[in-house]
């Protein structure tokens, strides 16, 4: 593949575009993968769109728990739209050319929506904590204004950090090679192409990962530690079962999302092979988003009931 290079006066060759290798190591399966990922993408859009829709129109779901769930599902749609359409285009054309600016833009939105999901999961855990551990004050603590503020903070608070992180990474010198052994622009494979010492960049990544992955995860663990402790004190077996059922879906999503994301961004770069890195990224960018609507639908009676009411209206 021919790359576009800009020769500066200082005789340093600066890369103006990258090539995403994606699944080029299995060329005979490109069309099969295109069909598979297209179907997965459409299923993600449909599943999460249905959840967003029912949390807006169903009166029974007009409570904070489902307000947060609707926002989380919308963030999932945004998150996968950053990566999968580009991957489908590369599989269709069997080329992986991506400009320097397009790569930086993709990374910016990937980190933005990923950070939003981390914070929304934390907010959802806090909501369950208040509902189970402080039920008498739930309506007062989780009023509409507070919910809107929490959601707004989840969507916007990470943007300044992501802007700084993206600028810092793409301010590095990339003097070759220009091939990214990945199917989208992600931090670990991009840093491998940078010239010179990337220690400061890696340190910044670990700091940001701690802020947006570890700290929210610790808050979630602390919330659920208190929740479980309070549930076990309930005298009614039915009450314990109902309390656990309202938390199980969220806990399952947290384990899936945080498990893979933590491995991807906190594991030392030198210890993570490119193949394993691609597999992990594929899991949290493609397979986890398709599982989330299924998890929330099958494990939540209120959501399942709302979906059953909505589907006949859509199909008729």
PDB file of C-alpha atoms in Angstrom:
ATOM      1  CA  UNK A   1       0.000   0.000   0.000  1.00  0.00           C
ATOM      2  CA  UNK A   2       1.221   3.479  -0.905  1.00  0.00           C
ATOM      3  CA  UNK A   3       1.408   5.948   1.957  1.00  0.00           C
ATOM      4  CA  UNK A   4       1.222   9.725   1.774  1.00  0.00           C
ATOM      5  CA  UNK A   5       4.288  11.249   3.278  1.00  0.00           C
ATOM      6  CA  UNK A   6       5.256  14.853   3.829  1.00  0.00           C
ATOM      7  CA  UNK A   7       8.953  15.656   3.668  1.00  0.00           C
ATOM      8  CA  UNK A   8       9.778  18.549   5.921  1.00  0.00           C
ATOM      9  CA  UNK A   9      12.755  20.891   5.439  1.00  0.00           C
ATOM     10  CA  UNK A  10      14.541  19.215   8.343  1.00  0.00           C
ATOM     11  CA  UNK A  11      14.568  15.955   6.318  1.00  0.00           C
ATOM     12  CA  UNK A  12      12.330  14.271   8.924  1.00  0.00           C
ATOM     13  CA  UNK A  13       9.638  12.148   7.289  1.00  0.00           C
ATOM     14  CA  UNK A  14       6.275  12.831   8.915  1.00  0.00           C
ATOM     15  CA  UNK A  15       3.396  10.403   8.491  1.00  0.00           C
ATOM     16  CA  UNK A  16       0.238  12.033   7.171  1.00  0.00           C
ATOM     17  CA  UNK A  17      -1.874   8.882   7.142  1.00  0.00           C
ATOM     18  CA  UNK A  18      -2.033   5.494   8.805  1.00  0.00           C
ATOM     19  CA  UNK A  19      -3.132   2.112   7.520  1.00  0.00           C
ATOM     20  CA  UNK A  20      -5.401   0.050   9.759  1.00  0.00           C
ATOM     21  CA  UNK A  21      -4.500  -3.593   9.171  1.00  0.00           C
ATOM     22  CA  UNK A  22      -7.722  -4.803  10.793  1.00  0.00           C
ATOM     23  CA  UNK A  23      -8.381  -8.365   9.669  1.00  0.00           C
ATOM     24  CA  UNK A  24      -6.019  -8.311   6.690  1.00  0.00           C
ATOM     25  CA  UNK A  25      -4.304 -11.437   8.026  1.00  0.00           C
ATOM     26  CA  UNK A  26      -7.425 -13.437   7.057  1.00  0.00           C
ATOM     27  CA  UNK A  27      -8.228 -12.008   3.576  1.00  0.00           C
ATOM     28  CA  UNK A  28     -10.472 -14.908   2.569  1.00  0.00           C
ATOM     29  CA  UNK A  29     -12.929 -14.086   5.368  1.00  0.00           C
ATOM     30  CA  UNK A  30     -13.304 -10.335   4.723  1.00  0.00           C
ATOM     31  CA  UNK A  31     -16.833 -10.589   3.294  1.00  0.00           C
ATOM     32  CA  UNK A  32     -17.941 -13.056   5.936  1.00  0.00           C
ATOM     33  CA  UNK A  33     -16.709 -10.688   8.653  1.00  0.00           C
ATOM     34  CA  UNK A  34     -18.409  -7.762   6.909  1.00  0.00           C
ATOM     35  CA  UNK A  35     -21.784  -9.527   7.058  1.00  0.00           C
ATOM     36  CA  UNK A  36     -21.253 -10.652  10.674  1.00  0.00           C
ATOM     37  CA  UNK A  37     -20.281  -7.191  11.942  1.00  0.00           C
ATOM     38  CA  UNK A  38     -23.030  -5.493   9.921  1.00  0.00           C
ATOM     39  CA  UNK A  39     -25.625  -7.760  11.532  1.00  0.00           C
ATOM     40  CA  UNK A  40     -24.091  -7.174  14.978  1.00  0.00           C
ATOM     41  CA  UNK A  41     -24.088  -3.399  14.444  1.00  0.00           C
ATOM     42  CA  UNK A  42     -27.745  -3.381  13.378  1.00  0.00           C
ATOM     43  CA  UNK A  43     -28.659  -5.522  16.391  1.00  0.00           C
ATOM     44  CA  UNK A  44     -26.807  -3.139  18.724  1.00  0.00           C
ATOM     45  CA  UNK A  45     -28.615  -0.160  17.209  1.00  0.00           C
ATOM     46  CA  UNK A  46     -32.002  -1.865  17.420  1.00  0.00           C
ATOM     47  CA  UNK A  47     -31.569  -3.254  20.941  1.00  0.00           C
ATOM     48  CA  UNK A  48     -30.266  -0.062  22.502  1.00  0.00           C
ATOM     49  CA  UNK A  49     -32.695   2.145  20.533  1.00  0.00           C
ATOM     50  CA  UNK A  50     -35.606   0.126  21.900  1.00  0.00           C
ATOM     51  CA  UNK A  51     -34.343   0.633  25.453  1.00  0.00           C
ATOM     52  CA  UNK A  52     -33.925   4.383  24.861  1.00  0.00           C
ATOM     53  CA  UNK A  53     -37.429   4.557  23.390  1.00  0.00           C
ATOM     54  CA  UNK A  54     -39.210   2.646  26.168  1.00  0.00           C
ATOM     55  CA  UNK A  55     -37.464   4.673  28.890  1.00  0.00           C
ATOM     56  CA  UNK A  56     -38.857   7.810  27.248  1.00  0.00           C
ATOM     57  CA  UNK A  57     -42.424   6.776  26.401  1.00  0.00           C
ATOM     58  CA  UNK A  58     -43.391   4.140  29.008  1.00  0.00           C
ATOM     59  CA  UNK A  59     -44.894   5.777  32.124  1.00  0.00           C
ATOM     60  CA  UNK A  60     -43.820   2.833  34.294  1.00  0.00           C
ATOM     61  CA  UNK A  61     -40.175   3.550  33.482  1.00  0.00           C
ATOM     62  CA  UNK A  62     -40.212   7.256  34.363  1.00  0.00           C
ATOM     63  CA  UNK A  63     -37.915   6.817  37.347  1.00  0.00           C
ATOM     64  CA  UNK A  64     -34.205   7.662  37.805  1.00  0.00           C
ATOM     65  CA  UNK A  65     -33.023   4.069  37.354  1.00  0.00           C
ATOM     66  CA  UNK A  66     -34.394   3.906  33.796  1.00  0.00           C
ATOM     67  CA  UNK A  67     -33.477   7.507  33.008  1.00  0.00           C
ATOM     68  CA  UNK A  68     -29.844   6.501  33.581  1.00  0.00           C
ATOM     69  CA  UNK A  69     -30.331   3.260  31.655  1.00  0.00           C
ATOM     70  CA  UNK A  70     -31.686   5.182  28.659  1.00  0.00           C
ATOM     71  CA  UNK A  71     -28.636   7.458  28.691  1.00  0.00           C
ATOM     72  CA  UNK A  72     -26.315   4.479  28.995  1.00  0.00           C
ATOM     73  CA  UNK A  73     -27.958   2.762  26.018  1.00  0.00           C
ATOM     74  CA  UNK A  74     -27.658   5.961  23.971  1.00  0.00           C
ATOM     75  CA  UNK A  75     -23.974   6.202  24.887  1.00  0.00           C
ATOM     76  CA  UNK A  76     -23.560   2.600  23.695  1.00  0.00           C
ATOM     77  CA  UNK A  77     -25.009   3.582  20.313  1.00  0.00           C
ATOM     78  CA  UNK A  78     -22.560   6.484  20.067  1.00  0.00           C
ATOM     79  CA  UNK A  79     -19.672   4.315  21.243  1.00  0.00           C
ATOM     80  CA  UNK A  80     -20.079   1.570  18.638  1.00  0.00           C
ATOM     81  CA  UNK A  81     -20.815   4.082  15.867  1.00  0.00           C
ATOM     82  CA  UNK A  82     -17.316   5.474  16.352  1.00  0.00           C
ATOM     83  CA  UNK A  83     -15.699   2.138  15.477  1.00  0.00           C
ATOM     84  CA  UNK A  84     -17.926  -0.362  13.653  1.00  0.00           C
ATOM     85  CA  UNK A  85     -18.936   1.714  10.569  1.00  0.00           C
ATOM     86  CA  UNK A  86     -15.262   2.492   9.930  1.00  0.00           C
ATOM     87  CA  UNK A  87     -14.428  -1.205  10.324  1.00  0.00           C
ATOM     88  CA  UNK A  88     -17.226  -2.132   7.903  1.00  0.00           C
ATOM     89  CA  UNK A  89     -15.926   0.389   5.355  1.00  0.00           C
ATOM     90  CA  UNK A  90     -12.416  -1.095   5.573  1.00  0.00           C
ATOM     91  CA  UNK A  91     -13.773  -4.636   5.190  1.00  0.00           C
ATOM     92  CA  UNK A  92     -15.848  -3.551   2.165  1.00  0.00           C
ATOM     93  CA  UNK A  93     -13.013  -1.726   0.396  1.00  0.00           C
ATOM     94  CA  UNK A  94     -10.312  -4.055   1.741  1.00  0.00           C
ATOM     95  CA  UNK A  95      -8.233  -0.959   2.366  1.00  0.00           C
ATOM     96  CA  UNK A  96      -7.393   0.581   5.701  1.00  0.00           C
ATOM     97  CA  UNK A  97      -6.201   4.070   4.859  1.00  0.00           C
ATOM     98  CA  UNK A  98      -7.116   6.613   7.532  1.00  0.00           C
ATOM     99  CA  UNK A  99      -5.854  10.176   7.664  1.00  0.00           C
ATOM    100  CA  UNK A 100      -3.925  11.543  10.633  1.00  0.00           C
ATOM    101  CA  UNK A 101      -6.846  13.869  11.494  1.00  0.00           C
ATOM    102  CA  UNK A 102      -9.504  11.134  11.083  1.00  0.00           C
ATOM    103  CA  UNK A 103      -7.498   8.828  13.360  1.00  0.00           C
ATOM    104  CA  UNK A 104      -7.222  11.544  16.029  1.00  0.00           C
ATOM    105  CA  UNK A 105     -10.954  12.286  15.724  1.00  0.00           C
ATOM    106  CA  UNK A 106     -11.878   8.625  16.101  1.00  0.00           C
ATOM    107  CA  UNK A 107      -9.682   8.284  19.190  1.00  0.00           C
ATOM    108  CA  UNK A 108     -11.177  11.444  20.724  1.00  0.00           C
ATOM    109  CA  UNK A 109     -14.763  10.218  20.404  1.00  0.00           C
ATOM    110  CA  UNK A 110     -13.837   6.681  21.444  1.00  0.00           C
ATOM    111  CA  UNK A 111     -12.310   7.944  24.692  1.00  0.00           C
ATOM    112  CA  UNK A 112     -15.124  10.469  25.241  1.00  0.00           C
ATOM    113  CA  UNK A 113     -17.950   7.945  24.960  1.00  0.00           C
ATOM    114  CA  UNK A 114     -15.945   5.290  26.821  1.00  0.00           C
ATOM    115  CA  UNK A 115     -15.394   7.706  29.712  1.00  0.00           C
ATOM    116  CA  UNK A 116     -19.078   8.637  29.658  1.00  0.00           C
ATOM    117  CA  UNK A 117     -20.048   4.984  30.024  1.00  0.00           C
ATOM    118  CA  UNK A 118     -17.709   4.555  33.006  1.00  0.00           C
ATOM    119  CA  UNK A 119     -19.262   7.532  34.779  1.00  0.00           C
ATOM    120  CA  UNK A 120     -22.829   6.518  33.909  1.00  0.00           C
ATOM    121  CA  UNK A 121     -22.220   3.051  35.344  1.00  0.00           C
ATOM    122  CA  UNK A 122     -21.008   4.733  38.536  1.00  0.00           C
ATOM    123  CA  UNK A 123     -24.088   6.965  38.668  1.00  0.00           C
ATOM    124  CA  UNK A 124     -26.313   3.919  38.182  1.00  0.00           C
ATOM    125  CA  UNK A 125     -24.581   2.188  41.110  1.00  0.00           C
ATOM    126  CA  UNK A 126     -25.135   5.268  43.276  1.00  0.00           C
ATOM    127  CA  UNK A 127     -28.808   5.269  42.301  1.00  0.00           C
ATOM    128  CA  UNK A 128     -29.173   1.642  43.434  1.00  0.00           C
ATOM    129  CA  UNK A 129     -27.292   2.474  46.645  1.00  0.00           C
ATOM    130  CA  UNK A 130     -29.724   5.266  47.546  1.00  0.00           C
ATOM    131  CA  UNK A 131     -32.771   3.196  46.532  1.00  0.00           C
ATOM    132  CA  UNK A 132     -31.833   0.192  48.689  1.00  0.00           C
ATOM    133  CA  UNK A 133     -29.867   1.723  51.562  1.00  0.00           C
ATOM    134  CA  UNK A 134     -31.829   4.967  51.977  1.00  0.00           C
ATOM    135  CA  UNK A 135     -35.289   4.272  50.488  1.00  0.00           C
ATOM    136  CA  UNK A 136     -37.198   6.811  52.609  1.00  0.00           C
ATOM    137  CA  UNK A 137     -35.147   9.685  51.187  1.00  0.00           C
ATOM    138  CA  UNK A 138     -34.810   8.285  47.654  1.00  0.00           C
ATOM    139  CA  UNK A 139     -37.302  10.646  46.015  1.00  0.00           C
ATOM    140  CA  UNK A 140     -35.671  13.632  47.702  1.00  0.00           C
ATOM    141  CA  UNK A 141     -32.055  12.654  46.985  1.00  0.00           C
ATOM    142  CA  UNK A 142     -32.603  11.445  43.414  1.00  0.00           C
ATOM    143  CA  UNK A 143     -34.937  14.201  42.260  1.00  0.00           C
ATOM    144  CA  UNK A 144     -35.162  15.166  38.586  1.00  0.00           C
ATOM    145  CA  UNK A 145     -32.712  18.061  38.879  1.00  0.00           C
ATOM    146  CA  UNK A 146     -30.055  15.899  40.524  1.00  0.00           C
ATOM    147  CA  UNK A 147     -30.507  13.165  37.912  1.00  0.00           C
ATOM    148  CA  UNK A 148     -30.083  15.632  35.047  1.00  0.00           C
ATOM    149  CA  UNK A 149     -26.988  17.100  36.695  1.00  0.00           C
ATOM    150  CA  UNK A 150     -25.436  13.656  37.195  1.00  0.00           C
ATOM    151  CA  UNK A 151     -26.080  12.702  33.577  1.00  0.00           C
ATOM    152  CA  UNK A 152     -24.761  16.045  32.270  1.00  0.00           C
ATOM    153  CA  UNK A 153     -21.605  15.613  34.359  1.00  0.00           C
ATOM    154  CA  UNK A 154     -21.142  12.084  33.002  1.00  0.00           C
ATOM    155  CA  UNK A 155     -21.360  13.311  29.401  1.00  0.00           C
ATOM    156  CA  UNK A 156     -19.160  16.393  29.727  1.00  0.00           C
ATOM    157  CA  UNK A 157     -16.664  16.081  32.580  1.00  0.00           C
ATOM    158  CA  UNK A 158     -14.247  13.865  30.673  1.00  0.00           C
ATOM    159  CA  UNK A 159     -14.075  16.007  27.520  1.00  0.00           C
ATOM    160  CA  UNK A 160     -11.260  18.377  28.665  1.00  0.00           C
ATOM    161  CA  UNK A 161      -9.144  15.391  29.733  1.00  0.00           C
ATOM    162  CA  UNK A 162      -9.762  13.583  26.443  1.00  0.00           C
ATOM    163  CA  UNK A 163      -8.872  16.689  24.427  1.00  0.00           C
ATOM    164  CA  UNK A 164      -5.577  16.941  26.313  1.00  0.00           C
ATOM    165  CA  UNK A 165      -4.871  13.222  25.968  1.00  0.00           C
ATOM    166  CA  UNK A 166      -5.595  13.190  22.218  1.00  0.00           C
ATOM    167  CA  UNK A 167      -3.515  16.313  21.598  1.00  0.00           C
ATOM    168  CA  UNK A 168      -0.613  14.898  23.605  1.00  0.00           C
ATOM    169  CA  UNK A 169      -0.601  11.608  21.678  1.00  0.00           C
ATOM    170  CA  UNK A 170      -0.868  13.138  18.202  1.00  0.00           C
ATOM    171  CA  UNK A 171       1.771  15.743  18.994  1.00  0.00           C
ATOM    172  CA  UNK A 172       4.313  12.925  19.005  1.00  0.00           C
ATOM    173  CA  UNK A 173       6.540  12.259  16.005  1.00  0.00           C
ATOM    174  CA  UNK A 174       5.444   9.330  13.857  1.00  0.00           C
ATOM    175  CA  UNK A 175       8.274   8.571  11.469  1.00  0.00           C
ATOM    176  CA  UNK A 176       7.337   5.064  10.441  1.00  0.00           C
ATOM    177  CA  UNK A 177       6.108   2.438  10.085  1.00  0.00           C
ATOM    178  CA  UNK A 178       2.624   3.766   9.363  1.00  0.00           C
ATOM    179  CA  UNK A 179       0.625   0.545   9.773  1.00  0.00           C
ATOM    180  CA  UNK A 180      -1.605   0.135  12.842  1.00  0.00           C
ATOM    181  CA  UNK A 181      -2.200  -3.521  13.665  1.00  0.00           C
ATOM    182  CA  UNK A 182      -5.744  -2.858  14.823  1.00  0.00           C
ATOM    183  CA  UNK A 183      -9.217  -2.277  13.402  1.00  0.00           C
ATOM    184  CA  UNK A 184      -9.586   1.231  14.848  1.00  0.00           C
ATOM    185  CA  UNK A 185      -7.353   3.979  16.243  1.00  0.00           C
ATOM    186  CA  UNK A 186      -6.700   3.073  19.869  1.00  0.00           C
ATOM    187  CA  UNK A 187      -4.025   4.315  22.257  1.00  0.00           C
ATOM    188  CA  UNK A 188      -1.770   1.223  22.691  1.00  0.00           C
ATOM    189  CA  UNK A 189      -1.205   0.464  18.968  1.00  0.00           C
ATOM    190  CA  UNK A 190      -0.735   4.164  18.123  1.00  0.00           C
ATOM    191  CA  UNK A 191       1.905   4.654  20.812  1.00  0.00           C
ATOM    192  CA  UNK A 192       3.847   1.717  19.375  1.00  0.00           C
ATOM    193  CA  UNK A 193       4.360   3.732  16.175  1.00  0.00           C
ATOM    194  CA  UNK A 194       5.649   6.847  17.917  1.00  0.00           C
ATOM    195  CA  UNK A 195       9.318   7.791  17.640  1.00  0.00           C
ATOM    196  CA  UNK A 196      11.339   8.515  20.749  1.00  0.00           C
ATOM    197  CA  UNK A 197      10.443   8.130  24.383  1.00  0.00           C
ATOM    198  CA  UNK A 198       6.706   7.778  25.159  1.00  0.00           C
ATOM    199  CA  UNK A 199       7.099   7.391  28.930  1.00  0.00           C
ATOM    200  CA  UNK A 200       5.303  10.682  29.700  1.00  0.00           C
ATOM    201  CA  UNK A 201       2.402   9.693  27.429  1.00  0.00           C
ATOM    202  CA  UNK A 202       2.121   6.254  28.999  1.00  0.00           C
ATOM    203  CA  UNK A 203       2.203   7.789  32.470  1.00  0.00           C
ATOM    204  CA  UNK A 204      -0.590  10.206  31.496  1.00  0.00           C
ATOM    205  CA  UNK A 205      -2.616   7.290  30.150  1.00  0.00           C
ATOM    206  CA  UNK A 206      -2.252   5.383  33.428  1.00  0.00           C
ATOM    207  CA  UNK A 207      -3.277   8.464  35.417  1.00  0.00           C
ATOM    208  CA  UNK A 208      -6.352   9.007  33.231  1.00  0.00           C
ATOM    209  CA  UNK A 209      -7.187   5.308  33.380  1.00  0.00           C
ATOM    210  CA  UNK A 210      -7.045   5.434  37.175  1.00  0.00           C
ATOM    211  CA  UNK A 211      -9.342   8.482  37.225  1.00  0.00           C
ATOM    212  CA  UNK A 212     -11.905   7.137  34.749  1.00  0.00           C
ATOM    213  CA  UNK A 213     -11.599   3.388  35.315  1.00  0.00           C
ATOM    214  CA  UNK A 214     -10.211   2.562  38.740  1.00  0.00           C
ATOM    215  CA  UNK A 215     -11.839   5.324  40.822  1.00  0.00           C
ATOM    216  CA  UNK A 216     -15.338   4.758  39.351  1.00  0.00           C
ATOM    217  CA  UNK A 217     -14.861   0.996  39.762  1.00  0.00           C
ATOM    218  CA  UNK A 218     -13.901   1.447  43.431  1.00  0.00           C
ATOM    219  CA  UNK A 219     -16.980   3.619  43.971  1.00  0.00           C
ATOM    220  CA  UNK A 220     -19.141   0.947  42.343  1.00  0.00           C
ATOM    221  CA  UNK A 221     -17.579  -1.782  44.491  1.00  0.00           C
ATOM    222  CA  UNK A 222     -18.085   0.328  47.635  1.00  0.00           C
ATOM    223  CA  UNK A 223     -21.713   1.004  46.687  1.00  0.00           C
ATOM    224  CA  UNK A 224     -22.469  -2.649  46.078  1.00  0.00           C
ATOM    225  CA  UNK A 225     -20.628  -3.711  49.207  1.00  0.00           C
ATOM    226  CA  UNK A 226     -23.013  -1.562  51.226  1.00  0.00           C
ATOM    227  CA  UNK A 227     -25.984  -2.655  49.113  1.00  0.00           C
ATOM    228  CA  UNK A 228     -25.287  -6.358  49.608  1.00  0.00           C
ATOM    229  CA  UNK A 229     -24.765  -5.820  53.324  1.00  0.00           C
ATOM    230  CA  UNK A 230     -28.173  -4.112  53.585  1.00  0.00           C
ATOM    231  CA  UNK A 231     -29.911  -6.728  51.427  1.00  0.00           C
ATOM    232  CA  UNK A 232     -28.665  -9.548  53.623  1.00  0.00           C
ATOM    233  CA  UNK A 233     -30.207  -7.806  56.647  1.00  0.00           C
ATOM    234  CA  UNK A 234     -33.695  -7.951  55.104  1.00  0.00           C
ATOM    235  CA  UNK A 235     -35.917 -10.431  56.894  1.00  0.00           C
ATOM    236  CA  UNK A 236     -38.073 -11.190  53.857  1.00  0.00           C
ATOM    237  CA  UNK A 237     -36.684 -13.656  51.314  1.00  0.00           C
ATOM    238  CA  UNK A 238     -38.904 -12.074  48.668  1.00  0.00           C
ATOM    239  CA  UNK A 239     -37.524  -8.647  49.506  1.00  0.00           C
ATOM    240  CA  UNK A 240     -33.952  -9.915  49.209  1.00  0.00           C
ATOM    241  CA  UNK A 241     -34.713 -11.543  45.866  1.00  0.00           C
ATOM    242  CA  UNK A 242     -36.322  -8.374  44.492  1.00  0.00           C
ATOM    243  CA  UNK A 243     -33.426  -6.205  45.682  1.00  0.00           C
ATOM    244  CA  UNK A 244     -30.849  -8.514  44.120  1.00  0.00           C
ATOM    245  CA  UNK A 245     -32.781  -8.657  40.826  1.00  0.00           C
ATOM    246  CA  UNK A 246     -32.717  -4.858  40.464  1.00  0.00           C
ATOM    247  CA  UNK A 247     -28.910  -4.894  40.802  1.00  0.00           C
ATOM    248  CA  UNK A 248     -27.925  -8.054  38.937  1.00  0.00           C
ATOM    249  CA  UNK A 249     -28.211  -6.592  35.425  1.00  0.00           C
ATOM    250  CA  UNK A 250     -26.088  -3.583  36.268  1.00  0.00           C
ATOM    251  CA  UNK A 251     -23.471  -5.718  38.031  1.00  0.00           C
ATOM    252  CA  UNK A 252     -23.194  -8.038  35.018  1.00  0.00           C
ATOM    253  CA  UNK A 253     -22.645  -5.090  32.654  1.00  0.00           C
ATOM    254  CA  UNK A 254     -20.067  -3.578  35.019  1.00  0.00           C
ATOM    255  CA  UNK A 255     -18.063  -6.817  35.118  1.00  0.00           C
ATOM    256  CA  UNK A 256     -18.104  -7.173  31.312  1.00  0.00           C
ATOM    257  CA  UNK A 257     -17.230  -3.551  30.563  1.00  0.00           C
ATOM    258  CA  UNK A 258     -14.679  -2.875  33.281  1.00  0.00           C
ATOM    259  CA  UNK A 259     -13.045  -6.275  33.009  1.00  0.00           C
ATOM    260  CA  UNK A 260     -11.996  -5.882  29.378  1.00  0.00           C
ATOM    261  CA  UNK A 261     -11.361  -2.117  29.491  1.00  0.00           C
ATOM    262  CA  UNK A 262      -9.089  -2.439  32.531  1.00  0.00           C
ATOM    263  CA  UNK A 263      -7.025  -5.149  30.848  1.00  0.00           C
ATOM    264  CA  UNK A 264      -6.737  -3.042  27.687  1.00  0.00           C
ATOM    265  CA  UNK A 265      -5.646   0.243  29.301  1.00  0.00           C
ATOM    266  CA  UNK A 266      -3.912  -0.708  32.537  1.00  0.00           C
ATOM    267  CA  UNK A 267      -1.834  -3.649  31.391  1.00  0.00           C
ATOM    268  CA  UNK A 268       1.757  -2.612  30.535  1.00  0.00           C
ATOM    269  CA  UNK A 269       2.194  -2.109  26.805  1.00  0.00           C
ATOM    270  CA  UNK A 270       5.173  -4.459  26.595  1.00  0.00           C
ATOM    271  CA  UNK A 271       3.197  -7.331  28.117  1.00  0.00           C
ATOM    272  CA  UNK A 272       0.244  -7.177  25.761  1.00  0.00           C
ATOM    273  CA  UNK A 273       0.590  -8.854  22.368  1.00  0.00           C
ATOM    274  CA  UNK A 274      -1.070  -7.182  19.394  1.00  0.00           C
ATOM    275  CA  UNK A 275      -3.331 -10.179  18.779  1.00  0.00           C
ATOM    276  CA  UNK A 276      -4.571 -10.266  22.377  1.00  0.00           C
ATOM    277  CA  UNK A 277      -5.027  -6.480  22.344  1.00  0.00           C
ATOM    278  CA  UNK A 278      -7.199  -6.689  19.225  1.00  0.00           C
ATOM    279  CA  UNK A 279      -9.265  -9.514  20.713  1.00  0.00           C
ATOM    280  CA  UNK A 280      -9.857  -7.608  23.964  1.00  0.00           C
ATOM    281  CA  UNK A 281     -10.786  -4.437  22.049  1.00  0.00           C
ATOM    282  CA  UNK A 282     -13.153  -6.409  19.839  1.00  0.00           C
ATOM    283  CA  UNK A 283     -14.877  -7.738  22.937  1.00  0.00           C
ATOM    284  CA  UNK A 284     -15.520  -4.405  24.662  1.00  0.00           C
ATOM    285  CA  UNK A 285     -16.307  -2.449  21.480  1.00  0.00           C
ATOM    286  CA  UNK A 286     -18.520  -5.006  19.730  1.00  0.00           C
ATOM    287  CA  UNK A 287     -19.685  -7.930  21.844  1.00  0.00           C
ATOM    288  CA  UNK A 288     -20.322  -6.175  25.170  1.00  0.00           C
ATOM    289  CA  UNK A 289     -22.632  -3.536  23.586  1.00  0.00           C
ATOM    290  CA  UNK A 290     -24.720  -6.265  21.954  1.00  0.00           C
ATOM    291  CA  UNK A 291     -25.011  -8.161  25.252  1.00  0.00           C
ATOM    292  CA  UNK A 292     -26.133  -5.165  27.312  1.00  0.00           C
ATOM    293  CA  UNK A 293     -29.680  -4.834  25.880  1.00  0.00           C
ATOM    294  CA  UNK A 294     -30.123  -8.599  26.219  1.00  0.00           C
ATOM    295  CA  UNK A 295     -28.951  -8.536  29.845  1.00  0.00           C
ATOM    296  CA  UNK A 296     -31.233  -5.647  30.817  1.00  0.00           C
ATOM    297  CA  UNK A 297     -34.203  -7.079  28.926  1.00  0.00           C
ATOM    298  CA  UNK A 298     -34.010 -10.645  30.167  1.00  0.00           C
ATOM    299  CA  UNK A 299     -33.089  -9.840  33.784  1.00  0.00           C
ATOM    300  CA  UNK A 300     -35.461  -6.914  34.351  1.00  0.00           C
ATOM    301  CA  UNK A 301     -39.186  -7.592  34.461  1.00  0.00           C
ATOM    302  CA  UNK A 302     -40.168  -3.928  34.027  1.00  0.00           C
ATOM    303  CA  UNK A 303     -38.031  -3.545  30.878  1.00  0.00           C
ATOM    304  CA  UNK A 304     -39.272  -6.883  29.510  1.00  0.00           C
ATOM    305  CA  UNK A 305     -42.881  -5.825  30.062  1.00  0.00           C
ATOM    306  CA  UNK A 306     -42.288  -2.479  28.341  1.00  0.00           C
ATOM    307  CA  UNK A 307     -40.623  -4.191  25.357  1.00  0.00           C
ATOM    308  CA  UNK A 308     -43.560  -6.576  24.997  1.00  0.00           C
ATOM    309  CA  UNK A 309     -45.943  -3.597  24.927  1.00  0.00           C
ATOM    310  CA  UNK A 310     -43.800  -1.729  22.387  1.00  0.00           C
ATOM    311  CA  UNK A 311     -42.988  -4.467  19.876  1.00  0.00           C
ATOM    312  CA  UNK A 312     -46.585  -5.025  18.628  1.00  0.00           C
ATOM    313  CA  UNK A 313     -46.867  -1.284  17.973  1.00  0.00           C
ATOM    314  CA  UNK A 314     -43.610  -1.306  15.960  1.00  0.00           C
ATOM    315  CA  UNK A 315     -44.500  -4.435  13.958  1.00  0.00           C
ATOM    316  CA  UNK A 316     -48.046  -3.327  13.064  1.00  0.00           C
TER     317      UNK A 316
END
